[in-house]
Short mmCIF file of C-alpha atoms and ligand atoms in Angstrom, two decimals:
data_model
loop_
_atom_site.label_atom_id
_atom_site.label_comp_id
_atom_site.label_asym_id
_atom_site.label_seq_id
_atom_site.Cartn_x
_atom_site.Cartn_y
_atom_site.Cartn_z
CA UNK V 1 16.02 36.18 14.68
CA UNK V 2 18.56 35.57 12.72
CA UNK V 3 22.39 37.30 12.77
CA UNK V 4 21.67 38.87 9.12
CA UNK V 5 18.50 40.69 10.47
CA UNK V 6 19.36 41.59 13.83
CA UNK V 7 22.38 44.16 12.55
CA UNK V 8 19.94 45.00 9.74
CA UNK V 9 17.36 46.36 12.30
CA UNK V 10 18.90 48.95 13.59
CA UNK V 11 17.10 51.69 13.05
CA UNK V 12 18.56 54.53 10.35
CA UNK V 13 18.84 57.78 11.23
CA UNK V 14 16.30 60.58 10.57
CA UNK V 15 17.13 63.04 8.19
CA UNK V 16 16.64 65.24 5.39
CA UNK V 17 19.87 66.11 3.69
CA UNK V 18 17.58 68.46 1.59
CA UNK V 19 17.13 70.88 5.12
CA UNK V 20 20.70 72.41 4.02
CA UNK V 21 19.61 72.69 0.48
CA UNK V 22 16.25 71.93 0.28
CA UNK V 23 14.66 70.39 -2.56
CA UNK V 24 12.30 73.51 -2.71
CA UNK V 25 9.47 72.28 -5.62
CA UNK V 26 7.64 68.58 -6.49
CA UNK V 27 8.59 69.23 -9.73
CA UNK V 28 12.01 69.62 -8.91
CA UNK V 29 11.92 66.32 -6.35
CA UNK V 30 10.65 64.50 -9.57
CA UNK V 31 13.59 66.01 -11.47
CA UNK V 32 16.17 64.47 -8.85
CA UNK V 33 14.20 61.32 -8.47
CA UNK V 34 13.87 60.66 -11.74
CA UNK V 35 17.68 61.24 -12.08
CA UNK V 36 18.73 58.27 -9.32
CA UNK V 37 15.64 55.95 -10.74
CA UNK V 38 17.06 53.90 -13.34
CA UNK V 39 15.82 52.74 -16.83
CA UNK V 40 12.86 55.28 -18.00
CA UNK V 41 11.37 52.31 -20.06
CA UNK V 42 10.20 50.92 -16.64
CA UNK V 43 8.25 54.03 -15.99
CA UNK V 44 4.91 54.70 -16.33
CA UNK V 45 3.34 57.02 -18.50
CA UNK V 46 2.85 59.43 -15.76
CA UNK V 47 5.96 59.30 -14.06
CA UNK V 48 7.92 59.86 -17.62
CA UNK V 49 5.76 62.81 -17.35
CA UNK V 50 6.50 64.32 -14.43
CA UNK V 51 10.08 63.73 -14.95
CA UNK V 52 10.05 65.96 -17.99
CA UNK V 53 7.83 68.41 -16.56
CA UNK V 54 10.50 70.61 -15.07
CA UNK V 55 13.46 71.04 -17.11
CA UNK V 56 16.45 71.71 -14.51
CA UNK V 57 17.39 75.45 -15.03
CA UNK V 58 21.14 74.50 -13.81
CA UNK V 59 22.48 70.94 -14.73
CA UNK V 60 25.10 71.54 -12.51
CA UNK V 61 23.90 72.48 -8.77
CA UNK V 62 20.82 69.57 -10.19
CA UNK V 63 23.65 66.94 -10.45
CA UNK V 64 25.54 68.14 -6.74
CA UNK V 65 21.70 67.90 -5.31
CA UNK V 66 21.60 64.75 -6.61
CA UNK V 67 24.58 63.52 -5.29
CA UNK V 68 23.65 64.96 -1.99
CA UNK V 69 20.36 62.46 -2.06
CA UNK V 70 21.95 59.18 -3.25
CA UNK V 71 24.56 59.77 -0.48
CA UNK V 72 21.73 60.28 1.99
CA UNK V 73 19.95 57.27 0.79
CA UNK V 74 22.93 55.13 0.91
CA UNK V 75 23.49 56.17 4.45
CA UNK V 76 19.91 54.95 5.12
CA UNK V 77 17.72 58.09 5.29
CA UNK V 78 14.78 58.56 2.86
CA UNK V 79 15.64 61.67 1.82
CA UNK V 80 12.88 62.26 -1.50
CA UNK V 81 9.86 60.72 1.26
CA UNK V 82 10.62 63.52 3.88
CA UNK V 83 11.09 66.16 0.98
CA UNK V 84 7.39 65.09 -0.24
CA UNK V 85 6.17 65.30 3.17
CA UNK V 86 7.43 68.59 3.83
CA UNK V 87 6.33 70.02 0.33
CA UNK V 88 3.32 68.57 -0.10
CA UNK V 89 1.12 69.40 3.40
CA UNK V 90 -0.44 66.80 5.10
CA UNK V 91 -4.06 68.86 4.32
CA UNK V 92 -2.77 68.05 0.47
CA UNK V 93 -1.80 64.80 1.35
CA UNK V 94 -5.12 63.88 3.14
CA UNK V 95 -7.02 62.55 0.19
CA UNK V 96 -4.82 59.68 -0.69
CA UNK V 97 -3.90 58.91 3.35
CA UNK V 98 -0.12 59.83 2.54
CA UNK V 99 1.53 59.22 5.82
CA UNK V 100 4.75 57.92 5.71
CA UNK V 101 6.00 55.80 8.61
CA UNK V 102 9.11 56.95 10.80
CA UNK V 103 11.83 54.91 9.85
CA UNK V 104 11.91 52.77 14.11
CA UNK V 105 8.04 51.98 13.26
CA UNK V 106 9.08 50.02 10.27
CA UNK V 107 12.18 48.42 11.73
CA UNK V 108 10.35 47.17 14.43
CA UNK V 109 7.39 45.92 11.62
CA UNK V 110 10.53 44.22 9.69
CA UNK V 111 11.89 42.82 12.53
CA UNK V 112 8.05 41.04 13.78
CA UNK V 113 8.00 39.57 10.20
CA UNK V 114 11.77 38.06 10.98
CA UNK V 115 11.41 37.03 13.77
CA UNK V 116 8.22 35.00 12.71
CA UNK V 117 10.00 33.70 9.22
CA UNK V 118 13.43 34.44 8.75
CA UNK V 119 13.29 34.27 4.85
CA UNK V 120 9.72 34.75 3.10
CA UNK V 121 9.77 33.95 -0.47
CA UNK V 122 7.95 37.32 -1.77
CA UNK V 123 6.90 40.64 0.43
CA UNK V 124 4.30 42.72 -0.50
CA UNK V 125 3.94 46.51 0.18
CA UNK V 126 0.30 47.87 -0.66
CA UNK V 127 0.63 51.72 -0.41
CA UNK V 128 4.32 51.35 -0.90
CA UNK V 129 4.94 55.44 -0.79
CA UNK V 130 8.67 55.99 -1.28
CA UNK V 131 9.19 52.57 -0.62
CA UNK V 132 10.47 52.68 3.38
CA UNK V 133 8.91 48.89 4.46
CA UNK V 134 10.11 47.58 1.07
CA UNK V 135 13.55 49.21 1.58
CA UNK V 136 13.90 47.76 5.16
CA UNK V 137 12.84 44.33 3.98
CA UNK V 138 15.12 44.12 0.78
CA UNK V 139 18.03 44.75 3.60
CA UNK V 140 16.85 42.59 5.77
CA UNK V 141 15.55 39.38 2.92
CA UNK V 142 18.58 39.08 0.59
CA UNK V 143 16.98 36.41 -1.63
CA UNK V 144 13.04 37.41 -1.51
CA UNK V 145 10.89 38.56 -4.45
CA UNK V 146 10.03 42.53 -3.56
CA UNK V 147 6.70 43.77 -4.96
CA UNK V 148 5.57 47.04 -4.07
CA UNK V 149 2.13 48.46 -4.83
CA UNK V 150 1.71 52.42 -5.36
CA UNK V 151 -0.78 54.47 -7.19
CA UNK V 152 1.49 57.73 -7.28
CA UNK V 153 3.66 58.09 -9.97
CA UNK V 154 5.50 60.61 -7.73
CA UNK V 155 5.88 58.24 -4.94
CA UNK V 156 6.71 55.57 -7.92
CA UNK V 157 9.51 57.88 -9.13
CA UNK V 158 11.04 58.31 -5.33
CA UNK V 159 10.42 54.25 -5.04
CA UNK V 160 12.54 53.64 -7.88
CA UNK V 161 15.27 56.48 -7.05
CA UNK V 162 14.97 54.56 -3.82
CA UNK V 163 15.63 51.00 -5.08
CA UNK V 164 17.65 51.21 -7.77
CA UNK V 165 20.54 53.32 -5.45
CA UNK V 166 19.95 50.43 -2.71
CA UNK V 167 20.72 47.86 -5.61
CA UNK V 168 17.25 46.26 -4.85
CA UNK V 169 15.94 47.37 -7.96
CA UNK V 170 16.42 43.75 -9.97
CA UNK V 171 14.35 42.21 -7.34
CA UNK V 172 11.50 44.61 -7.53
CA UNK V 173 8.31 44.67 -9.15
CA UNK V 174 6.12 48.47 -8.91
CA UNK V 175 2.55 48.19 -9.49
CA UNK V 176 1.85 51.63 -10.22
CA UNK V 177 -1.97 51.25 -9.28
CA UNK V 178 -4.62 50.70 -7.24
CA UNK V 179 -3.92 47.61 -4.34
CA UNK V 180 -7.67 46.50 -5.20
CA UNK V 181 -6.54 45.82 -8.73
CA UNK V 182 -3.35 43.62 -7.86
CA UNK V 183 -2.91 40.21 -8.97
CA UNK V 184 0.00 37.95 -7.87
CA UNK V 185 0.95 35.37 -9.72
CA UNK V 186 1.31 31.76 -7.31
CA UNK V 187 5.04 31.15 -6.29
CA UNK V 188 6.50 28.02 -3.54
CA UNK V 189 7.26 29.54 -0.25
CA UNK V 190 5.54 32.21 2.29
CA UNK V 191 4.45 35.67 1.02
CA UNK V 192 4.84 38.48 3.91
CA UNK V 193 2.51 41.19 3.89
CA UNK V 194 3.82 44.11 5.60
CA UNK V 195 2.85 48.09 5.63
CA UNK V 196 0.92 51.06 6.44
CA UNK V 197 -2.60 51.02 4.48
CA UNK V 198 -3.77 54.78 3.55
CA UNK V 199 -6.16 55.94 5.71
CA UNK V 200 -8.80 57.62 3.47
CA UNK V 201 -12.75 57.49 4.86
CA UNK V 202 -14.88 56.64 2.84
CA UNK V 203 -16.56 59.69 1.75
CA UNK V 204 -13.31 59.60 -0.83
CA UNK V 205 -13.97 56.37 -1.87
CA UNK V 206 -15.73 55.98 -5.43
CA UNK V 207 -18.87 54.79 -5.24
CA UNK V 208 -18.38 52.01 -7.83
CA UNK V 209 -15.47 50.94 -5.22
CA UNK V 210 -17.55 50.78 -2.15
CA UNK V 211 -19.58 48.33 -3.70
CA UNK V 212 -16.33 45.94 -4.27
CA UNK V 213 -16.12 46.25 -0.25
CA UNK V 214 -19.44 44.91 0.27
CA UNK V 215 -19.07 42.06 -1.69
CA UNK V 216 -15.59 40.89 -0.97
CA UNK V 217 -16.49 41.06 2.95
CA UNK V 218 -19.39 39.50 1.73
CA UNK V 219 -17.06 36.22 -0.29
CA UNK V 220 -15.66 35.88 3.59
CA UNK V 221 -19.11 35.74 5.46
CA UNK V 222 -18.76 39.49 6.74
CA UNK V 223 -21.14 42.01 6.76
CA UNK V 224 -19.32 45.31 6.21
CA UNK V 225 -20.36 48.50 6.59
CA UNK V 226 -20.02 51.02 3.53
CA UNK V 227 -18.45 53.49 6.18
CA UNK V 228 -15.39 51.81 6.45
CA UNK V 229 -12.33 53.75 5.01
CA UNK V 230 -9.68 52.52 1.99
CA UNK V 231 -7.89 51.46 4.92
CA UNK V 232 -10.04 48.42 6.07
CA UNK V 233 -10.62 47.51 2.06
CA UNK V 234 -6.68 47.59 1.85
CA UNK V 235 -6.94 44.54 4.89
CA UNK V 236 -9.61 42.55 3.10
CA UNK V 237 -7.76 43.03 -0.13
CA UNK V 238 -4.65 40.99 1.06
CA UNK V 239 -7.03 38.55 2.61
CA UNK V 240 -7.92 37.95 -0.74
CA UNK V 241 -4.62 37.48 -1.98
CA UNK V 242 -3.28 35.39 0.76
CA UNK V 243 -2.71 32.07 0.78
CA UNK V 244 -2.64 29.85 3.79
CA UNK V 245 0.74 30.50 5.80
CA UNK V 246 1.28 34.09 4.46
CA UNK V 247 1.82 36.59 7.21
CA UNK V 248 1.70 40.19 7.92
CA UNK V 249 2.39 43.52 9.54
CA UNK V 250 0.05 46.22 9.08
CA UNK V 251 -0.02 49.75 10.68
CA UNK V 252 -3.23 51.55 10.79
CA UNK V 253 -5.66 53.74 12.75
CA UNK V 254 -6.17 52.20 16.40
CA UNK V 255 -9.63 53.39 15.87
CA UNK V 256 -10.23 50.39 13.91
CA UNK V 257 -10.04 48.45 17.20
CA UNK V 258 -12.96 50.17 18.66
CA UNK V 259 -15.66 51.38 16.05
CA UNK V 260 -18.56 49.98 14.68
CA UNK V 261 -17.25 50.68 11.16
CA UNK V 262 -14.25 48.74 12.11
CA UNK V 263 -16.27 45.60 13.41
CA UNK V 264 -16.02 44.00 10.00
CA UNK V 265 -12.00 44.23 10.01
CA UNK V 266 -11.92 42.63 13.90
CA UNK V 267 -13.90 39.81 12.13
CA UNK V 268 -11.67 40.06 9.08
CA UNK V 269 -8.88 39.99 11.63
CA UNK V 270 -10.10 36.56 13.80
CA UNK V 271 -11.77 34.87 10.95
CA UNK V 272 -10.02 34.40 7.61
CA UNK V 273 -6.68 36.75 7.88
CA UNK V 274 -5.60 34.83 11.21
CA UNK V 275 -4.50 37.64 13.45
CA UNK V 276 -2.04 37.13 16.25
CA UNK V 277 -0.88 40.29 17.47
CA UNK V 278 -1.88 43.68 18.11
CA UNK V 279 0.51 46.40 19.60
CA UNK V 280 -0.89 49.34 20.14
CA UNK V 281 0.86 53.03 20.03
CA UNK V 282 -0.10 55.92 22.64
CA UNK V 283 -1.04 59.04 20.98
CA UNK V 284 1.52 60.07 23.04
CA UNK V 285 3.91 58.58 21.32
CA UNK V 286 4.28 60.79 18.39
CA UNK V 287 4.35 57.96 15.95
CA UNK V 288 3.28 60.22 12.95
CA UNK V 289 5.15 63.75 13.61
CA UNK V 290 2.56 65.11 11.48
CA UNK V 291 -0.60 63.93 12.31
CA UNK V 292 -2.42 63.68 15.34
CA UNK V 293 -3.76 60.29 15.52
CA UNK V 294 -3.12 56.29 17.83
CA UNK V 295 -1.94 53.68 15.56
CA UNK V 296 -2.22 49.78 16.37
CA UNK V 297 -0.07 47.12 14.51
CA UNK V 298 -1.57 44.16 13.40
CA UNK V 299 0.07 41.06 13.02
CA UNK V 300 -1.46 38.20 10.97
CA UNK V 301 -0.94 34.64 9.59
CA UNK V 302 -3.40 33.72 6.94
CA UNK V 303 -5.66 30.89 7.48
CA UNK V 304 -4.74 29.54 11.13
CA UNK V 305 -7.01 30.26 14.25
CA UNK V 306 -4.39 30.34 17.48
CA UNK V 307 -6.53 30.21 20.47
CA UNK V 308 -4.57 32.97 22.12
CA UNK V 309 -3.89 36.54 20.69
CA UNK V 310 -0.73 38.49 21.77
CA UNK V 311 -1.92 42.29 22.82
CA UNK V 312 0.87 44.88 23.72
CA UNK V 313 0.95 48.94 24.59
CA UNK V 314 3.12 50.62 23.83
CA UNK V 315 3.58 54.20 25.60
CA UNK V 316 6.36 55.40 23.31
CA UNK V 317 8.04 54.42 19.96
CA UNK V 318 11.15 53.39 21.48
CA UNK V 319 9.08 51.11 23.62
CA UNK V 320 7.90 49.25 20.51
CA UNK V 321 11.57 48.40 19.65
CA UNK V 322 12.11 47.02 23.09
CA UNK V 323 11.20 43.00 24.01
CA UNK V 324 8.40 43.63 26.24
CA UNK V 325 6.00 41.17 27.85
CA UNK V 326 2.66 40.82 25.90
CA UNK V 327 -1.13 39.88 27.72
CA UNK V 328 -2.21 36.76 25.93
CA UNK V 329 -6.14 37.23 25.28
CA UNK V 330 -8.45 34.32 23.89
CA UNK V 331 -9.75 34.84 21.03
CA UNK V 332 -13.38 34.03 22.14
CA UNK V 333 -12.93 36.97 24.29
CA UNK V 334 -11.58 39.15 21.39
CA UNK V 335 -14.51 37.77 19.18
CA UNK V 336 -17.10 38.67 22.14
CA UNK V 337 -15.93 42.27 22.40
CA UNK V 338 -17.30 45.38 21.24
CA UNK V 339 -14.18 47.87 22.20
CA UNK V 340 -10.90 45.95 21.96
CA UNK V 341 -8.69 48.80 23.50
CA UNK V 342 -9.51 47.86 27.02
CA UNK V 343 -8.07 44.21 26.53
CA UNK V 344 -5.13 45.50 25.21
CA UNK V 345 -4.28 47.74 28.38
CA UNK V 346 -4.87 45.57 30.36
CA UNK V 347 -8.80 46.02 31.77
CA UNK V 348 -12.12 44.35 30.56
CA UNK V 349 -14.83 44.78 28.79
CA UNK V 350 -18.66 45.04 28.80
CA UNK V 351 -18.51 41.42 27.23
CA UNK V 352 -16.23 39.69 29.79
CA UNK V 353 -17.51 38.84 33.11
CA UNK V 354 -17.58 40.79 36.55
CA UNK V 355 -15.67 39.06 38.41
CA UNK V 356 -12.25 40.17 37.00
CA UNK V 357 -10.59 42.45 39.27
CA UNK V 358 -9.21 44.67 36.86
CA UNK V 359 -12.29 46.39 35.68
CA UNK V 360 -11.55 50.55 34.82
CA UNK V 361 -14.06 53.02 35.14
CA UNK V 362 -13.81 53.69 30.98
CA UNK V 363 -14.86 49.91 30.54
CA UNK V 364 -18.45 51.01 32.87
CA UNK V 365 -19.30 54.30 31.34
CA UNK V 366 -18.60 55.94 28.36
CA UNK V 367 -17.55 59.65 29.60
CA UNK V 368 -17.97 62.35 27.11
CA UNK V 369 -16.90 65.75 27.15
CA UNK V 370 -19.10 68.83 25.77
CA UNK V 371 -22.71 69.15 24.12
CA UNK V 372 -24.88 66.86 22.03
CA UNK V 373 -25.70 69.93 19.31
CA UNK V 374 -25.88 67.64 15.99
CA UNK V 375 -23.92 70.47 14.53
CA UNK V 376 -20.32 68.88 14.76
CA UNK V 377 -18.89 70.82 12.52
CA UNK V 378 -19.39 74.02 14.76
CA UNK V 379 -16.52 72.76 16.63
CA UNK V 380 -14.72 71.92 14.10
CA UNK V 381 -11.67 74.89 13.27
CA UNK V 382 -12.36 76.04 9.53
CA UNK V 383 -11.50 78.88 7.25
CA UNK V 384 -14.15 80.56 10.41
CA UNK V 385 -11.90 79.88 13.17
CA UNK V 386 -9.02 81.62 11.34
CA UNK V 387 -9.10 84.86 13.75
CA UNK V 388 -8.69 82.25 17.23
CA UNK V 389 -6.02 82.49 19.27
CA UNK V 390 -4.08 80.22 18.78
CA UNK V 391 -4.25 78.75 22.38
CA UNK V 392 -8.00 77.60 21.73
CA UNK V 393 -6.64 75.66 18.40
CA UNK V 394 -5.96 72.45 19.89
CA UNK V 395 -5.13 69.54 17.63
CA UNK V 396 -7.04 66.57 19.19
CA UNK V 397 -7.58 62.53 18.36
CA UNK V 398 -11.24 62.21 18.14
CA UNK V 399 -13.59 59.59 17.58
CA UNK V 400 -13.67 60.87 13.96
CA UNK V 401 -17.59 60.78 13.50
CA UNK V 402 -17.21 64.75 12.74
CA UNK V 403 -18.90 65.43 9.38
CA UNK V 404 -15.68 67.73 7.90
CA UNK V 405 -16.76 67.63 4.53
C1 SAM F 501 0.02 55.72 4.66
S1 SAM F 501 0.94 55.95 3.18
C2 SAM F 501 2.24 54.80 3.47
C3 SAM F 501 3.45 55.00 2.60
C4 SAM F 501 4.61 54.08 2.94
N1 SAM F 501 4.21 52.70 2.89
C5 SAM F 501 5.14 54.38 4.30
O1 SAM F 501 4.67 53.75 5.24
O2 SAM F 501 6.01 55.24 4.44
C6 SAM F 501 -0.13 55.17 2.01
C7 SAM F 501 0.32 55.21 0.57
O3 SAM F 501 -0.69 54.53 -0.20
C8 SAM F 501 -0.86 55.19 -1.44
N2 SAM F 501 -2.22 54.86 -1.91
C9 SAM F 501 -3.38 55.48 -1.60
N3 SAM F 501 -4.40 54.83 -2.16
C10 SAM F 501 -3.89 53.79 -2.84
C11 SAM F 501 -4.46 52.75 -3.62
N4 SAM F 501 -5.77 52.65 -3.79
N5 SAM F 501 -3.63 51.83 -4.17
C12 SAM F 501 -2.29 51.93 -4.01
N6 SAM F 501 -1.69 52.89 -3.28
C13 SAM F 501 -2.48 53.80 -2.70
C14 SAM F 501 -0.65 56.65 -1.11
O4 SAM F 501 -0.27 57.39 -2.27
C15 SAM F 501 0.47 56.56 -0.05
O5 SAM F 501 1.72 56.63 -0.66
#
């Protein structure tokens, strides 16, 4: 890795200069994003909207907040992302998969994509949010092309605020739309793909959509199943747009790595996108303070076939950061796997042979706690459950085949 990156890895610290005075409305975030985001005749319709929506009621304590936030952003925090997530709940959030990524996740995604190619020509950020993998990577790549891709012209605003107090703003191009509608124009060099795809399932997805899954997967020689979420569409997407040599770092659900719905993206993953490494995150680990879920990173170069795969587990976050040894895995035993999970720590499964010595009990018998009732949404704590203790209100990661609707 080279000098440049290595200082620029570090990871920034985690804060929210808006906890002493918090930014206390999304209008009002819009107000002081829109202040810090540059020329208005780059916006989109709906972002010169929101800025105008809310009028400040004193220019004065507006201007000292907005002070406060450019300072905070020039120290390296993301202070308009962790004001969004605070006053927009993650229930509100849900619908569009806005999770942002703690700033050591995307360091450590940066730093894969440096160490792999220490200058790509262009990076790409599909679900750019307030812009944290595209900030990282315009520190870290001086000279490349920065295009970020985000369909929320409040996110868009923070982006902007974002890049144009960074000085990356020159370099930057903000699609403020839908990834599935993004065209990139050809350019000389190596395009890096790098970010953290929205989890939505698919009962959010448009049905006119779900039928642009089917048939992409379809281009590629997959069959894929209309149950996978925007997610997995966000992967084939930048298969699509790839060209031979491109590489990337996604973050997503490690549930992908396991379910049927998620068999198309493991052949998405061996087959055209040219996966080489997975590393995947404990729940344990707290990746995503306010969600309850695993996460797996996915590293890819488009087009080539390496006969070995790199699989890692990580226990904690700070373990990601760390050099750690990886298991190397064919990837005729990856492709003859139903449940990937058990390669990665370090078992078998029901594909590869007996004779390895490291069989667990998990990779013999699927062990299930509670009833079959058909009625998953019983256990499911609703606007019902609202009188429970709270001791019997246990957030859990589940297999996520509950019907919640
Ligand atoms: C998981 S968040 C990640 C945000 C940011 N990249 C980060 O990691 O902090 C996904 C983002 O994708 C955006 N998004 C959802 N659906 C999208 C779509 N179809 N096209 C573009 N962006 C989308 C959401 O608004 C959200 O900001």
């Amino acid at each position: 890795m080279p000098a440049l990156a290595a200082e620029s890895l570090r990871a920034p610290p985690e804060t929210d200069p808006g906890d002493s005075r918090p930014i206390a409305s999304e209008a009002a975030l819009a107000t002081t994003a829109a202040r810090l985001a540059g020329n208005p005749e780059d916006w989109t319709v709906a972002e010169r909207r929101l800025a105008d929506a809310a009028p400040p009621a004193c220019p004065v304590s507006l201007a000292r907040q907005v002070e406060r936030v450019r300072q905070a952003i020039v120290g390296g925090a993301d202070p308009l992302g962790d004001a969004f997530c605070r006053l927009r709940t993650a229930a509100a959030r849900r619908p569009t998969g806005a999770v942002y990524t703690p700033h050591n996740i995307v360091t450590a995604m940066v730093g894969w994509i440096a160490a792999k190619h220490c200058q790509p020509a262009r990076v790409v950020d599909p679900g750019a949010g307030s812009g944290r993998f595209i900030a990282k990577a315009a520190e870290v790549f001086p000279l490349s092309e920065l295009v970020a891709v985000e369909f929320d012209p409040l996110a868009a605003l923070m982006l902007r605020a974002n890049a144009n107090t960074l000085g990356f703003g020159e370099r930057l191009r903000l699609f403020v739309g839908d990834y599935r509608d993004l065209s990139l124009p050809p350019i000389r060099g190596t395009t890096a793909f790098i970010g953290n795809p929205p989890h939505v399932r698919h009962h959010g997805i448009d049905a006119a959509r779900k039928t642009w899954l089917s048939d992409t997967a379809a281009s590629l020689g997959i069959n894929a199943s209309q149950m996978a979420g925007l997610h997995i569409r966000f992967f084939f997407k930048t298969a699509l747009l790839g060209r031979d040599g491109d590489l990337g770092c996604f973050i997503t659900a490690a549930e992908c790595l396991d379910v049927n719905y998620g068999a198309a993206l493991r052949r998405l993953f061996l087959g055209r996108l040219g996966g080489a490494e997975i590393r995947s995150l404990a729940a344990a680990a707290s990746a995503f303070p306010d969600i309850a879920t695993t996460a797996a990173i996915a590293c890819f170069r488009i087009g080539t076939d390496a006969p070995t795969l790199h699989l890692r587990h990580a226990r904690t976050d700070a373990e990601l950061m760390r050099p750690a040894p990886v298991r190397a895995v064919a990837r005729a035993s990856l492709a003859q796997s139903e449940r990937w999970t058990p390669l990665i720590l370090g078992g078998t499964t029901k594909a590869t042979t007996w004779s390895a010595t490291r069989a667990v009990l998990g990779d013999l018998f699927r062990v299930h706690r509670g009833q079959v009732t058909g009625a998953n949404r019983v256990w499911i704590a609703g606007p019902r459950a609202a009188d429970l203790p709270p001791r019997y209100l246990l957030p859990a990661v589940t297999r996520a085949r509950e019907d919640v609707r």
